[in-house]
mmCIF file of N, CA and C in Angstrom:
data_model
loop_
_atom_site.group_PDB
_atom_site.id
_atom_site.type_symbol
_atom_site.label_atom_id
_atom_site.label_comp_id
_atom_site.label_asym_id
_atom_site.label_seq_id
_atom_site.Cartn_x
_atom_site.Cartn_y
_atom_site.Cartn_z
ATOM 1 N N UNK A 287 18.617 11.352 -14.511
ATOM 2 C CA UNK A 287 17.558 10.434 -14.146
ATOM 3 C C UNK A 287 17.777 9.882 -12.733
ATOM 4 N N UNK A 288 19.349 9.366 -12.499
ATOM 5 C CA UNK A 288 19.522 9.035 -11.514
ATOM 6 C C UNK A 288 18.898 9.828 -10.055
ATOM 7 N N UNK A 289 19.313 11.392 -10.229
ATOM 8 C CA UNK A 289 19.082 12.385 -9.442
ATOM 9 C C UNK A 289 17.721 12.540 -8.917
ATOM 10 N N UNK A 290 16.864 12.636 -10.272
ATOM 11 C CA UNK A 290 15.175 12.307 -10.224
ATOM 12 C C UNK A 290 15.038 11.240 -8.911
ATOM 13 N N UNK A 291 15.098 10.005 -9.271
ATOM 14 C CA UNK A 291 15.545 8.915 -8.391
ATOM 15 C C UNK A 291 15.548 9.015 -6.932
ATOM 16 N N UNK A 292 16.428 9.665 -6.475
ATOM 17 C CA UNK A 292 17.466 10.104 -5.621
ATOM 18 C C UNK A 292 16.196 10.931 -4.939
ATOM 19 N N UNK A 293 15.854 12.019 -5.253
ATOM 20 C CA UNK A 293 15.050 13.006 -4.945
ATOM 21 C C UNK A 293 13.741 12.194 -4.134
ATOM 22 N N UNK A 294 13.457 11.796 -5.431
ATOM 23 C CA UNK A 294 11.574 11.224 -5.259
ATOM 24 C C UNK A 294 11.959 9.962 -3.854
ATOM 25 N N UNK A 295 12.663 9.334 -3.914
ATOM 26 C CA UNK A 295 12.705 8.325 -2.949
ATOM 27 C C UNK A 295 13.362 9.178 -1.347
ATOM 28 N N UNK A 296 14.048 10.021 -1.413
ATOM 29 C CA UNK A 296 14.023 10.711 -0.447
ATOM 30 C C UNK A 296 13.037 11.862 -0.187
ATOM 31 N N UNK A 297 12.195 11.961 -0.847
ATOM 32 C CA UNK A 297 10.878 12.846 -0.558
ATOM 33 C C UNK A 297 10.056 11.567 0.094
ATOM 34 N N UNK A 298 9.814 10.483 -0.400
ATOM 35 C CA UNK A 298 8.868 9.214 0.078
ATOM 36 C C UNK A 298 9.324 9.309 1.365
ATOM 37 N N UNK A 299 10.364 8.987 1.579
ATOM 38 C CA UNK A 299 11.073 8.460 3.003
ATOM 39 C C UNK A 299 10.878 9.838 4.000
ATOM 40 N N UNK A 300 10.972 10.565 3.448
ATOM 41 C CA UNK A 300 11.098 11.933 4.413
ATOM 42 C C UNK A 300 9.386 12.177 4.317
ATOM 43 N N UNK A 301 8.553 11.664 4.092
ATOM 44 C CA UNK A 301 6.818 12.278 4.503
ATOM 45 C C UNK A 301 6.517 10.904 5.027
ATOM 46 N N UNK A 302 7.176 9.907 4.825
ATOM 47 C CA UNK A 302 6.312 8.432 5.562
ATOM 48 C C UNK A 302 6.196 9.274 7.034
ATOM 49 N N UNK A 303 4.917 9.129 7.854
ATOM 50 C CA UNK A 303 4.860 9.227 8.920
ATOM 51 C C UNK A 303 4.004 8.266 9.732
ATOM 52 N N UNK A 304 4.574 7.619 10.750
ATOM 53 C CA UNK A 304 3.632 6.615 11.650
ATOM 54 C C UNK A 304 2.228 6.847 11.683
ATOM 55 N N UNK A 305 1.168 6.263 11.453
ATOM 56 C CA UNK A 305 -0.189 6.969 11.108
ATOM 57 C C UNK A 305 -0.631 5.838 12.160
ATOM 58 N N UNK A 306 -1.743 6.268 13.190
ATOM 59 C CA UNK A 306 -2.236 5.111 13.942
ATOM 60 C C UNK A 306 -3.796 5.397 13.860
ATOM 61 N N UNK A 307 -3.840 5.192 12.368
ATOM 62 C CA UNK A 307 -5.674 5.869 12.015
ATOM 63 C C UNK A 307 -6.784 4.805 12.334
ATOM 64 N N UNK A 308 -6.457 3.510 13.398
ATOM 65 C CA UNK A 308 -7.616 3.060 13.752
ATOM 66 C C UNK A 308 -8.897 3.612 14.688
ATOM 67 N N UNK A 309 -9.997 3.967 14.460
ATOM 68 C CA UNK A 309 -11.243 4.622 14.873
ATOM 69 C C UNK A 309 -11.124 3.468 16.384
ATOM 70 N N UNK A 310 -11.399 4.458 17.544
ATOM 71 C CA UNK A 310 -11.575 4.075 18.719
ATOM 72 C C UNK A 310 -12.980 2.570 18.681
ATOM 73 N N UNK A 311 -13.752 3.010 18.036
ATOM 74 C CA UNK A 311 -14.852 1.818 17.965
ATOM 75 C C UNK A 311 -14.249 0.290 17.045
ATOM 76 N N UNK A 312 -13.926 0.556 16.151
ATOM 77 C CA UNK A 312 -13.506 -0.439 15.258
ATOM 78 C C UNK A 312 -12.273 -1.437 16.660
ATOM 79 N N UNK A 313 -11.405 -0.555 17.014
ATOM 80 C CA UNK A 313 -10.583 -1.246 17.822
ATOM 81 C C UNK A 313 -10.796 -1.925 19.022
ATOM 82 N N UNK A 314 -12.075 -1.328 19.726
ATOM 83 C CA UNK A 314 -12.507 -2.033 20.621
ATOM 84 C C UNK A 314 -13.848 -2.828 20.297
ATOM 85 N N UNK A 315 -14.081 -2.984 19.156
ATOM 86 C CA UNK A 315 -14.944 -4.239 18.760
ATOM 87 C C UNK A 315 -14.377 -5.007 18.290
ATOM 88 N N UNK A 316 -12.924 -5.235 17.738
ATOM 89 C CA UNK A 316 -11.594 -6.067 17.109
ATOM 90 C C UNK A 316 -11.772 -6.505 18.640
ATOM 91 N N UNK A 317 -10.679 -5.857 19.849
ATOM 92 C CA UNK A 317 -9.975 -6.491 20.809
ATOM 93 C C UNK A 317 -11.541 -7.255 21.467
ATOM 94 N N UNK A 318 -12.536 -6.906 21.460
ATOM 95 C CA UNK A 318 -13.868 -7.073 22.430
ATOM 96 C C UNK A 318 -13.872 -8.781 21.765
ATOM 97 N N UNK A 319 -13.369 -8.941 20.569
ATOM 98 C CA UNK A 319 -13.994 -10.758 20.506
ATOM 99 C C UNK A 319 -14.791 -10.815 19.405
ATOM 100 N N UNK A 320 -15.418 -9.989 18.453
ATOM 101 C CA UNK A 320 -16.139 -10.209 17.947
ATOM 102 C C UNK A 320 -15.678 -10.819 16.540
ATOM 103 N N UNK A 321 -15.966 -12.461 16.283
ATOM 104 C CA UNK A 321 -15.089 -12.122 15.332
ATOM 105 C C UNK A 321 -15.643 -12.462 13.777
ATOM 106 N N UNK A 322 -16.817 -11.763 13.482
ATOM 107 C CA UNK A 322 -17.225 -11.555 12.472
ATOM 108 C C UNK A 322 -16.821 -10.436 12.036
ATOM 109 N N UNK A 323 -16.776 -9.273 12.909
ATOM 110 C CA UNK A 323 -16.813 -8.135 12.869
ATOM 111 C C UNK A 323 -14.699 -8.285 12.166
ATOM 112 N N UNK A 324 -14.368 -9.167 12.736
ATOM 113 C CA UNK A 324 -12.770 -8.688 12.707
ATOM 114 C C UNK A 324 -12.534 -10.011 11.135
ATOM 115 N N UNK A 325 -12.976 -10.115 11.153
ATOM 116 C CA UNK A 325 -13.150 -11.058 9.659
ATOM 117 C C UNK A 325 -13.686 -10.409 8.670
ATOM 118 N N UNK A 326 -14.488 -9.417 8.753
ATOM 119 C CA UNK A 326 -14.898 -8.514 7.560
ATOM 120 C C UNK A 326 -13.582 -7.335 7.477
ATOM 121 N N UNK A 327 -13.834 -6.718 8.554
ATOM 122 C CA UNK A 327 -12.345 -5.688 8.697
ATOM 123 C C UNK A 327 -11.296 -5.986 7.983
ATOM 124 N N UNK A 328 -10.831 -7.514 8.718
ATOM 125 C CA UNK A 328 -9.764 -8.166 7.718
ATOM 126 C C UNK A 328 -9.785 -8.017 6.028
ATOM 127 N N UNK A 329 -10.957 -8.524 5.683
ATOM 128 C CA UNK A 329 -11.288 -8.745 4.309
ATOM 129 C C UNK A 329 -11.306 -7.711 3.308
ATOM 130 N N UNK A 330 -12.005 -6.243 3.928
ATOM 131 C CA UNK A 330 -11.431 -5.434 4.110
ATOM 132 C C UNK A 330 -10.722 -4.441 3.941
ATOM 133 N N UNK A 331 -9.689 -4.824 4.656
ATOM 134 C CA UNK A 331 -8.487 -4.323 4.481
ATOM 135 C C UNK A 331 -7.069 -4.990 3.325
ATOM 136 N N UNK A 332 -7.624 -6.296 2.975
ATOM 137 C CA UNK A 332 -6.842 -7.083 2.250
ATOM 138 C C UNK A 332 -7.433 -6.511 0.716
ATOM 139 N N UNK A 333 -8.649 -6.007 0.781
ATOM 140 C CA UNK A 333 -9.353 -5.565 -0.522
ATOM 141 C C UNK A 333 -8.926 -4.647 -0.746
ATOM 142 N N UNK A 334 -9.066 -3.493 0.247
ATOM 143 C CA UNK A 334 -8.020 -2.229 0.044
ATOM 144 C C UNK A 334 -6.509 -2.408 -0.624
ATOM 145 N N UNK A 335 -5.738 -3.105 -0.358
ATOM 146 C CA UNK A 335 -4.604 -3.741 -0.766
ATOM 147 C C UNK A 335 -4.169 -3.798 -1.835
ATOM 148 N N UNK A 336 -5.693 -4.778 -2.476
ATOM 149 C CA UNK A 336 -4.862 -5.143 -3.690
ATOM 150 C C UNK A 336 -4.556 -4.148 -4.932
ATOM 151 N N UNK A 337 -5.381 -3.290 -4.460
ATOM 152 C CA UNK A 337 -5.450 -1.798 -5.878
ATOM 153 C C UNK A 337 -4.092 -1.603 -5.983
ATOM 154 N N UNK A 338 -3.241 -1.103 -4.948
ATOM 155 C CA UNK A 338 -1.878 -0.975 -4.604
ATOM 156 C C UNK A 338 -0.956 -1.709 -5.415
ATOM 157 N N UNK A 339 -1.171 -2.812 -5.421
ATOM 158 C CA UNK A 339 -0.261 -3.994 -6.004
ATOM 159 C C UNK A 339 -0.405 -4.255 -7.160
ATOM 160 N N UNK A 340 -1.683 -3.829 -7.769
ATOM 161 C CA UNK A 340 -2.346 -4.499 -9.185
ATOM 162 C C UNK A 340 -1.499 -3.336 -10.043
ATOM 163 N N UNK A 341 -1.270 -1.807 -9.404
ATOM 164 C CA UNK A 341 -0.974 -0.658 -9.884
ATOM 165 C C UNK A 341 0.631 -0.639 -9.928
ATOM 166 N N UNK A 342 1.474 -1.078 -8.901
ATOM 167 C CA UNK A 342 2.791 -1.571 -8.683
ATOM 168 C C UNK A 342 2.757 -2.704 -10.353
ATOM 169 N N UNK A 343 2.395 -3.529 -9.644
ATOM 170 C CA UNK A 343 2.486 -4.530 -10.968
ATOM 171 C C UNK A 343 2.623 -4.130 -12.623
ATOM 172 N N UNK A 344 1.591 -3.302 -12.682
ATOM 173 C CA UNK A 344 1.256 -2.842 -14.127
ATOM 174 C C UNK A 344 2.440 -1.780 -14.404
ATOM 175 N N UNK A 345 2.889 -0.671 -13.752
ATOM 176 C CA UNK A 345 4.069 0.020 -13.794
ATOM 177 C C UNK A 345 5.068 -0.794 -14.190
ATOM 178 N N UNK A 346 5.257 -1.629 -13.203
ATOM 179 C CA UNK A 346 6.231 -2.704 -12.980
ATOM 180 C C UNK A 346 6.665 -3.352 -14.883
ATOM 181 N N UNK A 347 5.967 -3.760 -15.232
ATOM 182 C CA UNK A 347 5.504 -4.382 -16.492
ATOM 183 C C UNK A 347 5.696 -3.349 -17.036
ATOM 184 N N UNK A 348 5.353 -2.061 -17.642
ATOM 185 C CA UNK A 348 5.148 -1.428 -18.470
ATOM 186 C C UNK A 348 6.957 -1.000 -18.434
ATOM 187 N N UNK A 349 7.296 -0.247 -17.271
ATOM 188 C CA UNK A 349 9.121 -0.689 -17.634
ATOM 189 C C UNK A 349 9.905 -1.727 -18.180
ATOM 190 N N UNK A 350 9.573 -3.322 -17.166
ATOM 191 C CA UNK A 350 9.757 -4.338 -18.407
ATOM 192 C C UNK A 350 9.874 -3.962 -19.873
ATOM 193 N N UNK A 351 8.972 -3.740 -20.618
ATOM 194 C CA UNK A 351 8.178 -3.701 -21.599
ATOM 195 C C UNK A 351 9.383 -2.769 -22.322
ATOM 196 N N UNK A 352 9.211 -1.909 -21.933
ATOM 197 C CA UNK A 352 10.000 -0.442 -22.542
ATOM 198 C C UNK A 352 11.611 -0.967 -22.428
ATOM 199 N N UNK A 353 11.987 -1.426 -21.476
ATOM 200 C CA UNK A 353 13.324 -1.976 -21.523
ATOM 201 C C UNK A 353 13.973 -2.915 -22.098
ATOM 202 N N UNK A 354 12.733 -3.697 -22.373
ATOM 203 C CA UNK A 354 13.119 -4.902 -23.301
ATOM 204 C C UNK A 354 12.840 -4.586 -24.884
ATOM 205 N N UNK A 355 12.185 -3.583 -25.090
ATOM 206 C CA UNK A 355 12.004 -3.046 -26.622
ATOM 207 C C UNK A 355 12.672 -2.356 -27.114
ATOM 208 N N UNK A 356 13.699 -1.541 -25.965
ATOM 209 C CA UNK A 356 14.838 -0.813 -26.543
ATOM 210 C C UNK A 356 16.353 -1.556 -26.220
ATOM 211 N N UNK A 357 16.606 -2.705 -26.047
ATOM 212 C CA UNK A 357 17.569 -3.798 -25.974
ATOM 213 C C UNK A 357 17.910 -4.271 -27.751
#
């Protein structure tokens, strides 16, 4: 299991790659001032987010769960 482990987290680490996927327009209507425009973006992007975390979380828990039922 450990090995599993071992593997998968050095496969993560070895494909992370610097991604600089902001669209030329979006960035120069951010830096230009606008800041409705950079308040929705924000919002957003914080919405995008939370799927991530809600999905972390629930994993998260479901090990809990399993670890504490076989204790």
């Amino acid at each position: 299991m450990k090995k599993l482990q071992f593997i998968l987290l050095l496969f993560l680490c070895l494909t992370s790659i610097a991604n600089y996927g902001q669209c030329a327009m979006c960035k120069a209507v951010v830096e230009n001032g606008d800041s409705s425009f950079a308040k929705g973006l924000n919002d957003g992007i914080v919405t995008l987010m939370i799927i991530p975390y809600i999905l972390v979380a629930i994993v998260a828990f479901i090990i809990f769960r399993y670890y504490k039922k076989n204790k």
